[in-house]
PDB file of C-alpha atoms in Angstrom:
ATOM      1  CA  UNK A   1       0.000   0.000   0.000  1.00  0.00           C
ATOM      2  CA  UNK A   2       1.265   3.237  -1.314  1.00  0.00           C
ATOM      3  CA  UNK A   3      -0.595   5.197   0.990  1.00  0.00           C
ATOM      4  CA  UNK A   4      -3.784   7.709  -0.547  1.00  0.00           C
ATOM      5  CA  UNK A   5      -3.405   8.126  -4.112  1.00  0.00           C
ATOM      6  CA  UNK A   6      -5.553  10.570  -6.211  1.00  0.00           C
ATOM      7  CA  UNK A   7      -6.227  10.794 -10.230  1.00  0.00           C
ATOM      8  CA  UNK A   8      -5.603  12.460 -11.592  1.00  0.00           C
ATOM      9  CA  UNK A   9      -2.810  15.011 -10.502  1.00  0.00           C
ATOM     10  CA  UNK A  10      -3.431  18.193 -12.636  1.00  0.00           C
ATOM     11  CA  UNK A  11      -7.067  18.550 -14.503  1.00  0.00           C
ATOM     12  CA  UNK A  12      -7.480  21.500 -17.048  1.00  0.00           C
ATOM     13  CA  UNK A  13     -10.642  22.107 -18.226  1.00  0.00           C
ATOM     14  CA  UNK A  14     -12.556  25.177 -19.640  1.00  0.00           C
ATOM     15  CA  UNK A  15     -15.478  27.413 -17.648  1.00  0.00           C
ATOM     16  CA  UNK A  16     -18.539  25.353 -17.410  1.00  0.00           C
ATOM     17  CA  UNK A  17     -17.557  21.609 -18.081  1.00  0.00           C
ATOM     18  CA  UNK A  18     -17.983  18.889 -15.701  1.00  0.00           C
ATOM     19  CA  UNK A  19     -14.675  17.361 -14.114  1.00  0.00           C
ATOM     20  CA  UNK A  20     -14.170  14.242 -12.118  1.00  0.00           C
ATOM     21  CA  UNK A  21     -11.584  13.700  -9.078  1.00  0.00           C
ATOM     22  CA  UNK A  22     -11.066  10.061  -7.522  1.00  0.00           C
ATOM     23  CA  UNK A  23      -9.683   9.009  -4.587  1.00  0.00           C
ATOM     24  CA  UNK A  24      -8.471   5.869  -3.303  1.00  0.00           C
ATOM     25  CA  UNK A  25      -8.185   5.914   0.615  1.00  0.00           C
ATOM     26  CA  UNK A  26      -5.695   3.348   2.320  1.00  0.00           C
ATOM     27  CA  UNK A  27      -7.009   0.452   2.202  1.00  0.00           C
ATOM     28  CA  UNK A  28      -8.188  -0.444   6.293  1.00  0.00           C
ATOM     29  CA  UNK A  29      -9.712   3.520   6.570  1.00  0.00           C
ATOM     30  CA  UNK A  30     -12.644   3.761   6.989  1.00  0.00           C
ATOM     31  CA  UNK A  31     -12.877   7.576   6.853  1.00  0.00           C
ATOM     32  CA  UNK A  32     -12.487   9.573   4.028  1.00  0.00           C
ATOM     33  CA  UNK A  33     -12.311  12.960   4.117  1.00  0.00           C
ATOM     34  CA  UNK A  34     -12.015  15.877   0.898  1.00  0.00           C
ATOM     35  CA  UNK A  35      -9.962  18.923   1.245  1.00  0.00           C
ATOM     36  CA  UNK A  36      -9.848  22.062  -0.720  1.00  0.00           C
ATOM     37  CA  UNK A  37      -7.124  24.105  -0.786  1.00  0.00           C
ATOM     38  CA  UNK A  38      -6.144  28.044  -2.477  1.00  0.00           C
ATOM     39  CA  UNK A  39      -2.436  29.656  -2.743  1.00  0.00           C
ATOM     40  CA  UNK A  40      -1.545  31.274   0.433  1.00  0.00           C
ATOM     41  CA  UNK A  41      -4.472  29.137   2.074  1.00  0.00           C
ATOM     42  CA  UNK A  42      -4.230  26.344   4.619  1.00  0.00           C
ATOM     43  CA  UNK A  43      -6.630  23.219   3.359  1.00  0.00           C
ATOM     44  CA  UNK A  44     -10.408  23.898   3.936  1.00  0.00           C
ATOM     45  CA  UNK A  45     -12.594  20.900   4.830  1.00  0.00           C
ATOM     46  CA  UNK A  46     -15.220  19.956   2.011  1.00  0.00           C
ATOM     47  CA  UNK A  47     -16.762  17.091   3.192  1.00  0.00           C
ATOM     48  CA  UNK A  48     -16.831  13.317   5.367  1.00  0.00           C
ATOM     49  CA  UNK A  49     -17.279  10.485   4.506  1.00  0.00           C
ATOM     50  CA  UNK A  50     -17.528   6.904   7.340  1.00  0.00           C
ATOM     51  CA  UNK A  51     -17.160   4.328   5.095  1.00  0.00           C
ATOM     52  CA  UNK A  52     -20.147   4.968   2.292  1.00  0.00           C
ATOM     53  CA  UNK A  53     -22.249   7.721   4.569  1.00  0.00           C
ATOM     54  CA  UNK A  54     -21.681  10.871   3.874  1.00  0.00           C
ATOM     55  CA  UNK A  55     -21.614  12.303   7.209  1.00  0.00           C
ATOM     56  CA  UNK A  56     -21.335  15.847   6.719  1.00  0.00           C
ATOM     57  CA  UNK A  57     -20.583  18.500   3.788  1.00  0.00           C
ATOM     58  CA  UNK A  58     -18.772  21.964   4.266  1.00  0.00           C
ATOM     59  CA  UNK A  59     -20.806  25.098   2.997  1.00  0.00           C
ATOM     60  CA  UNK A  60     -18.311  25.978   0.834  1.00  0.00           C
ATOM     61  CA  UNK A  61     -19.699  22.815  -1.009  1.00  0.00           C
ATOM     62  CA  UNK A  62     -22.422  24.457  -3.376  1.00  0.00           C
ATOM     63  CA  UNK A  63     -25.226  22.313  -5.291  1.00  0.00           C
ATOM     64  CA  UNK A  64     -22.521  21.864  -8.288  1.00  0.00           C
ATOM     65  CA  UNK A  65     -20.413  19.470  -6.099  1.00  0.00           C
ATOM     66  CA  UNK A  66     -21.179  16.016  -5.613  1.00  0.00           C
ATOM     67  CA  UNK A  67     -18.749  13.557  -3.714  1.00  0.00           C
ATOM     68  CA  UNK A  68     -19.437   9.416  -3.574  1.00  0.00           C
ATOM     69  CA  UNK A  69     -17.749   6.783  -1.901  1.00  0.00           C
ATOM     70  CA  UNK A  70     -20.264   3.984  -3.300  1.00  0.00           C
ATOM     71  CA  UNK A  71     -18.303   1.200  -1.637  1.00  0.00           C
ATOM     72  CA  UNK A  72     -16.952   2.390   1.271  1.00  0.00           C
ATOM     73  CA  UNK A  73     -13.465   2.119  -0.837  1.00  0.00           C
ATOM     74  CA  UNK A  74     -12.715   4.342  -3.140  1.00  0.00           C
ATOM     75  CA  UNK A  75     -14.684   8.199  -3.749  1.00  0.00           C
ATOM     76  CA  UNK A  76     -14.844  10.283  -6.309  1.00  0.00           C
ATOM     77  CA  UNK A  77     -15.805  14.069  -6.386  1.00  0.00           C
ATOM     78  CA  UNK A  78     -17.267  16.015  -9.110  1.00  0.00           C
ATOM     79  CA  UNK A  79     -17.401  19.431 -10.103  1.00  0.00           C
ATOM     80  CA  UNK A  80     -20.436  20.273 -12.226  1.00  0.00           C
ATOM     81  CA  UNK A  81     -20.423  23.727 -14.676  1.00  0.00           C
ATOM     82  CA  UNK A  82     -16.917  24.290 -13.594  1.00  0.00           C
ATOM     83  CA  UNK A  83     -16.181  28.332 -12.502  1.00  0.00           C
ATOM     84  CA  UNK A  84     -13.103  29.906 -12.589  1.00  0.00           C
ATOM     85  CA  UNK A  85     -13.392  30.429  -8.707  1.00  0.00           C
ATOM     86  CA  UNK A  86     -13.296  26.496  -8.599  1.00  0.00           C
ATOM     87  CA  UNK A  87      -9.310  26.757  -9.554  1.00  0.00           C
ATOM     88  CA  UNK A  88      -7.167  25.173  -6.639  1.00  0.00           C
ATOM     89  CA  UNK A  89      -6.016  22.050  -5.127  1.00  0.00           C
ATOM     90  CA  UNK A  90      -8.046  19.111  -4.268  1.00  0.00           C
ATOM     91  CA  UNK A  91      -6.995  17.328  -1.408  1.00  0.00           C
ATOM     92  CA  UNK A  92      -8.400  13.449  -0.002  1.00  0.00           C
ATOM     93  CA  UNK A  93      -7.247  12.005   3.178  1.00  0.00           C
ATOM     94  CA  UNK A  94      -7.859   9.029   5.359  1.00  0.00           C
ATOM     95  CA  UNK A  95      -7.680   8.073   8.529  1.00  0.00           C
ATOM     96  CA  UNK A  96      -9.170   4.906  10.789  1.00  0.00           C
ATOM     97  CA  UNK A  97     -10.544   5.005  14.794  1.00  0.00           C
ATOM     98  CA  UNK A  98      -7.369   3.309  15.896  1.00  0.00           C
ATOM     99  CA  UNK A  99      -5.339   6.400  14.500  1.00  0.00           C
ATOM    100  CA  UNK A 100      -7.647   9.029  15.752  1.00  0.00           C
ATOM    101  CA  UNK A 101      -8.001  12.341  13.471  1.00  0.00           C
ATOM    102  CA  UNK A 102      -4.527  11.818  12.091  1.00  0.00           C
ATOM    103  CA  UNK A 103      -4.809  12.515   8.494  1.00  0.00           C
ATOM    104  CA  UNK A 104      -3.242  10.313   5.607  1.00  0.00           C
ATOM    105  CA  UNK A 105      -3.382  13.027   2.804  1.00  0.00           C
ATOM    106  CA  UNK A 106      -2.924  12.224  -0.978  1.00  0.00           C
ATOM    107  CA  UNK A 107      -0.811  14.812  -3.600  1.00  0.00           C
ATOM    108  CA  UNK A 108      -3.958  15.930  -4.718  1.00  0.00           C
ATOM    109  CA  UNK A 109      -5.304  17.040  -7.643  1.00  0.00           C
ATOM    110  CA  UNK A 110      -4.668  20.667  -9.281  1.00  0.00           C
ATOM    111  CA  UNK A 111      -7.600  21.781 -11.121  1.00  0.00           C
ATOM    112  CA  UNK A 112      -7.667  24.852 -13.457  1.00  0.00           C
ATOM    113  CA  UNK A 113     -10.363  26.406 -14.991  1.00  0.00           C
ATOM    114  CA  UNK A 114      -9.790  28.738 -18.051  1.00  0.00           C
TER     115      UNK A 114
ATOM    116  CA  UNK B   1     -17.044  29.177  15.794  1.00  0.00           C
ATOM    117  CA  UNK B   2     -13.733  26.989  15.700  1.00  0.00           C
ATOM    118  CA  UNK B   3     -10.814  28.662  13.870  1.00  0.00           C
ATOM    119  CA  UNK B   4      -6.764  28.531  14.061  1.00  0.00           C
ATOM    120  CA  UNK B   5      -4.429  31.295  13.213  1.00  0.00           C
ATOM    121  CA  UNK B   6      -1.038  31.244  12.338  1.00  0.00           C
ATOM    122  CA  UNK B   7      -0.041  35.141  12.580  1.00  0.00           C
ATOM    123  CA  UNK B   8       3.474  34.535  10.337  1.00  0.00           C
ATOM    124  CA  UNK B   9       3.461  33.424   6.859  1.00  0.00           C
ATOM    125  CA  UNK B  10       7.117  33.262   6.669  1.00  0.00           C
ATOM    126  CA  UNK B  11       9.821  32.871   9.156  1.00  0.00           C
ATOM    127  CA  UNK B  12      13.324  33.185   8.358  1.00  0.00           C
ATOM    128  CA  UNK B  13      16.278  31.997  10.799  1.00  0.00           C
ATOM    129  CA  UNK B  14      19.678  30.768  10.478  1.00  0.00           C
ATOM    130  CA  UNK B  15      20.644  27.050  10.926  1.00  0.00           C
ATOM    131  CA  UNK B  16      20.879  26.615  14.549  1.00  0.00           C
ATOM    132  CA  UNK B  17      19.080  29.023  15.624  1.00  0.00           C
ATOM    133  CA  UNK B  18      16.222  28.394  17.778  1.00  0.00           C
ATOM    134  CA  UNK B  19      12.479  28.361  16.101  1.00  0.00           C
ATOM    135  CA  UNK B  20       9.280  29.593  16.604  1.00  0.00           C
ATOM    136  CA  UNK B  21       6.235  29.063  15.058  1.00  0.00           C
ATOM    137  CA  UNK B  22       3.132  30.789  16.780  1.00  0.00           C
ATOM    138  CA  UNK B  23      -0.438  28.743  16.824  1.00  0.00           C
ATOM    139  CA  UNK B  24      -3.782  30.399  18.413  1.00  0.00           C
ATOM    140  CA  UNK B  25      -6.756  28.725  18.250  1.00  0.00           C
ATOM    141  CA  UNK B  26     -10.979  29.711  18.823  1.00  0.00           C
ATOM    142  CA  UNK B  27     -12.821  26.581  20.455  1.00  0.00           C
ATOM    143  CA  UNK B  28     -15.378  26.282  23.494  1.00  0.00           C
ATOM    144  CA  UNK B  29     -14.555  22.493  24.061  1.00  0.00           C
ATOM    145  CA  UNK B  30     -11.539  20.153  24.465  1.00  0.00           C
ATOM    146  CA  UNK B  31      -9.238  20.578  21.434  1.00  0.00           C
ATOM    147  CA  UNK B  32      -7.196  18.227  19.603  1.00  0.00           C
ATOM    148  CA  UNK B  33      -4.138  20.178  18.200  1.00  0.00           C
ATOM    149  CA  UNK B  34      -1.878  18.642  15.946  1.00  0.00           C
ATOM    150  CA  UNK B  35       1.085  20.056  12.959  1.00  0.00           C
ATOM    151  CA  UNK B  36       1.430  18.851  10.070  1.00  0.00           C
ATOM    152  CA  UNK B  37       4.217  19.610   7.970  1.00  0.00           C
ATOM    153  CA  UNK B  38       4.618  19.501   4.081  1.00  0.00           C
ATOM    154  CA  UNK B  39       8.020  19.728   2.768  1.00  0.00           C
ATOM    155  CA  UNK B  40       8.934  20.803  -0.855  1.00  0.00           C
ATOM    156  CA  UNK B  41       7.237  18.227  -3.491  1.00  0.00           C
ATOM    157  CA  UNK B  42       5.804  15.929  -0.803  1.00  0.00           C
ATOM    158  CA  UNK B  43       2.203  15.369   0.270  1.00  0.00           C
ATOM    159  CA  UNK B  44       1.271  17.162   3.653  1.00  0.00           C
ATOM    160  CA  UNK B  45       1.748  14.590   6.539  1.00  0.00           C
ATOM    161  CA  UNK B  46       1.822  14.324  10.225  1.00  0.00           C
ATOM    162  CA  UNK B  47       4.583  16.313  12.461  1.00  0.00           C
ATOM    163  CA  UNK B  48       2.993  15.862  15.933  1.00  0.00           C
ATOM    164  CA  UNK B  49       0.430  15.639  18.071  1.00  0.00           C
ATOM    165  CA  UNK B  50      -0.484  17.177  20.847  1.00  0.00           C
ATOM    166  CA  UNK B  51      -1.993  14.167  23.133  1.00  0.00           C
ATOM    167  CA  UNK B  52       1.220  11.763  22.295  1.00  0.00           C
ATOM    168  CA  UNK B  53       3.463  14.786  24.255  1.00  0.00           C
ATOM    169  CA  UNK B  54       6.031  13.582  21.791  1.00  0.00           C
ATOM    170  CA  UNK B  55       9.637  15.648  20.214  1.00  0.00           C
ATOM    171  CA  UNK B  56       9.393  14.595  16.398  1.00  0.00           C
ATOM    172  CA  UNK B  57      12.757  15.563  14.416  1.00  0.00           C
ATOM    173  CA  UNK B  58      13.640  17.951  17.252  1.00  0.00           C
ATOM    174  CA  UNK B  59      10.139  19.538  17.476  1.00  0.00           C
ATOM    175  CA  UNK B  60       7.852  20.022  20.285  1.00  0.00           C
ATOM    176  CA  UNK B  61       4.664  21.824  21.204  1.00  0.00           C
ATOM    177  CA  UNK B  62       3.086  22.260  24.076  1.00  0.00           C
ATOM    178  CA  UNK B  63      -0.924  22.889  24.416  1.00  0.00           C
ATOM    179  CA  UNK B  64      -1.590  26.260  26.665  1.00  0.00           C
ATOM    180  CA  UNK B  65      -5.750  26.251  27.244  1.00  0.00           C
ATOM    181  CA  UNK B  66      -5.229  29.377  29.054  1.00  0.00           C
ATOM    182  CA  UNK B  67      -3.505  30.797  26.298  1.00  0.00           C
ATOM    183  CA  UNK B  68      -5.459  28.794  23.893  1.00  0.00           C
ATOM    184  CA  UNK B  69      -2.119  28.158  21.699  1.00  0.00           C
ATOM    185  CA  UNK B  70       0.141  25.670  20.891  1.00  0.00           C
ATOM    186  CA  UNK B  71       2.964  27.155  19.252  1.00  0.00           C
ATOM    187  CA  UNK B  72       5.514  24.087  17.792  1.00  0.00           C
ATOM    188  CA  UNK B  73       9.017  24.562  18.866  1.00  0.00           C
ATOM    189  CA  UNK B  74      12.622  23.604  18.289  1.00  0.00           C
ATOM    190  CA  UNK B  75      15.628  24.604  19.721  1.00  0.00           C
ATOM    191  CA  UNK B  76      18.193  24.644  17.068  1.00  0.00           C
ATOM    192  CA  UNK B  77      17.324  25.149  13.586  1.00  0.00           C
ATOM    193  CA  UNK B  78      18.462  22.683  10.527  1.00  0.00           C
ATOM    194  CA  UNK B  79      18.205  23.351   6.786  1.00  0.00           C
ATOM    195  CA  UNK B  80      16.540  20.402   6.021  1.00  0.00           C
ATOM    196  CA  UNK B  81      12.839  21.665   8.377  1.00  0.00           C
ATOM    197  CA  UNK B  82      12.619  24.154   5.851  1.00  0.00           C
ATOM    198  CA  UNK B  83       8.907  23.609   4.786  1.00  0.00           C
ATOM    199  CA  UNK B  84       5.270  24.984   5.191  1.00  0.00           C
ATOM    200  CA  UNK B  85       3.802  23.953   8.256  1.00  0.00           C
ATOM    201  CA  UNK B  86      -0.215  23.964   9.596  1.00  0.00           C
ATOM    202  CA  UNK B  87      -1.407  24.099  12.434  1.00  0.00           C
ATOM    203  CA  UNK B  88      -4.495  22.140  13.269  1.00  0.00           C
ATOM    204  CA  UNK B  89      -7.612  21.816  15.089  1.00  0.00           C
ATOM    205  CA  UNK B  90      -9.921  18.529  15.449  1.00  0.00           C
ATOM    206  CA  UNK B  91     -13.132  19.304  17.659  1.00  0.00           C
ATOM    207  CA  UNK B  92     -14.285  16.609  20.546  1.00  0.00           C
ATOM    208  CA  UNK B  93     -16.264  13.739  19.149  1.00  0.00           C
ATOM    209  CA  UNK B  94     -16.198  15.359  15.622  1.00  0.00           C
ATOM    210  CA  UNK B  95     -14.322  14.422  12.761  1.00  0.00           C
ATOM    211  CA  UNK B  96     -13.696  17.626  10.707  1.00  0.00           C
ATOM    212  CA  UNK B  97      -9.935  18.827  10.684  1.00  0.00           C
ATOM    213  CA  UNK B  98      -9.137  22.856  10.734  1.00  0.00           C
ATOM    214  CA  UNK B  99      -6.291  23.930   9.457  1.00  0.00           C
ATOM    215  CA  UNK B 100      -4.290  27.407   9.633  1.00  0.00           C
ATOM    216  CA  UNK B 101      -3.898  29.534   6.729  1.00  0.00           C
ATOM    217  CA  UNK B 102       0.314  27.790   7.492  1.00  0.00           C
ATOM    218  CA  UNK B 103       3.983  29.042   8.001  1.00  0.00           C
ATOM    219  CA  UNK B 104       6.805  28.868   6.038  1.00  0.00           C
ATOM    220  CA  UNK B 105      10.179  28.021   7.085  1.00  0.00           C
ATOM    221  CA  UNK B 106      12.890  29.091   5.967  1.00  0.00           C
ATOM    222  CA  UNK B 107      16.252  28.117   7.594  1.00  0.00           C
ATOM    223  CA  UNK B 108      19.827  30.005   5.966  1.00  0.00           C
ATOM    224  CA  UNK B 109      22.439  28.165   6.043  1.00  0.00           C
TER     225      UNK B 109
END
């Protein structure tokens, strides 16, 4: 196990397309959590996931973001009608009970939006 | 409502000097402080945390509730901790992670 890995690294896309992020936890966490994160910004917490529930979703998650984790393995978010504002880094981690709130993170994906 | 600050975005010191970086957090119940640390082309990952009461690479911190901080410290300063680091907050029971806007380090050789 490589740890959390996320596909794919840097997304380009123009205003107003759909883009899709996936992550892929380590494999005994059972919590999955998304991350956003801007230049000059620290990462700001999207949403939760405990194995397949979604347990809770940040406000700076609008109607045009969706996030899944269908299996309780892997989870995939997506952007819908992209906006420029949407430009930054997209962060997963993991964790499990045993480890507390320590975070696994992954490199994250880079989206820009022209 | 729960928030950290980190007042510096960059710190500058000379290798072995000793290092400061300053951590103030906003929460009513008992906090779970931790720094995480993300060096140049590496994901972020763990530093310390503050309920282990552990020195990682040279590194403590120490949680002040009257002060509500818990600034990360290190006595003598090495080239290689040059990174950003964040400061972090996980609320009782809950499961959502703050983090501070970060500080980076920069030790001169």
């Amino acid at each position: 196990d490589t740890g959390v890995s996320q596909d794919p690294r840097h997304k380009i896309t123009k205003r107003g397309q759909n883009v899709t992020f996936r992550c892929d936890p380590i494999s005994e966490h059972n919590r999955l959590y998304w991350y956003r994160q801007t230049l000059g910004q620290g990462p700001e917490f999207l949403t939760y996931f405990q194995n397949e529930a979604q347990l809770e979703k940040s406000r700076l998650l609008s109607d045009r973001f969706s996030a899944e984790r269908p299996k309780g393995s892997f989870s995939t978010l997506e952007i819908q009608r992209t906006e420029q504002g949407d430009s930054a880094m997209y962060l997963c981690a993991s964790s499990n009970r045993q480890g507390g709130e320590k975070l696994f993170f992954g490199s994250g994906t880079q989206l820009s939006v022209l | 409502a729960q928030r950290v600050t980190q007042p510096e975005k960059l710190l500058s010191v000379f290798k072995g000097a000793p290092v400061e970086l300053k951590c103030n957090y906003s929460y009513s119940g008992s906090p779970e402080l931790f720094w995480y640390v993300q060096y140049s082309r590496q994901r972020l990952q763990l530093l310390l945390r503050h309920i282990s009461r552990e020195s990682i690479k040279g590194f403590t911190a120490d949680l002040n509730k009257g002060e509500t901080s818990f600034h990360l410290k290190k006595p003598f300063a090495q080239e290689e901790d040059s990174a950003m680091y964040y400061c972090a907050l996980s609320v009782t029971g809950g499961f959502k992670t703050i983090f501070g806007a970060g500080t980076r380090l920069f030790v001169k050789a």
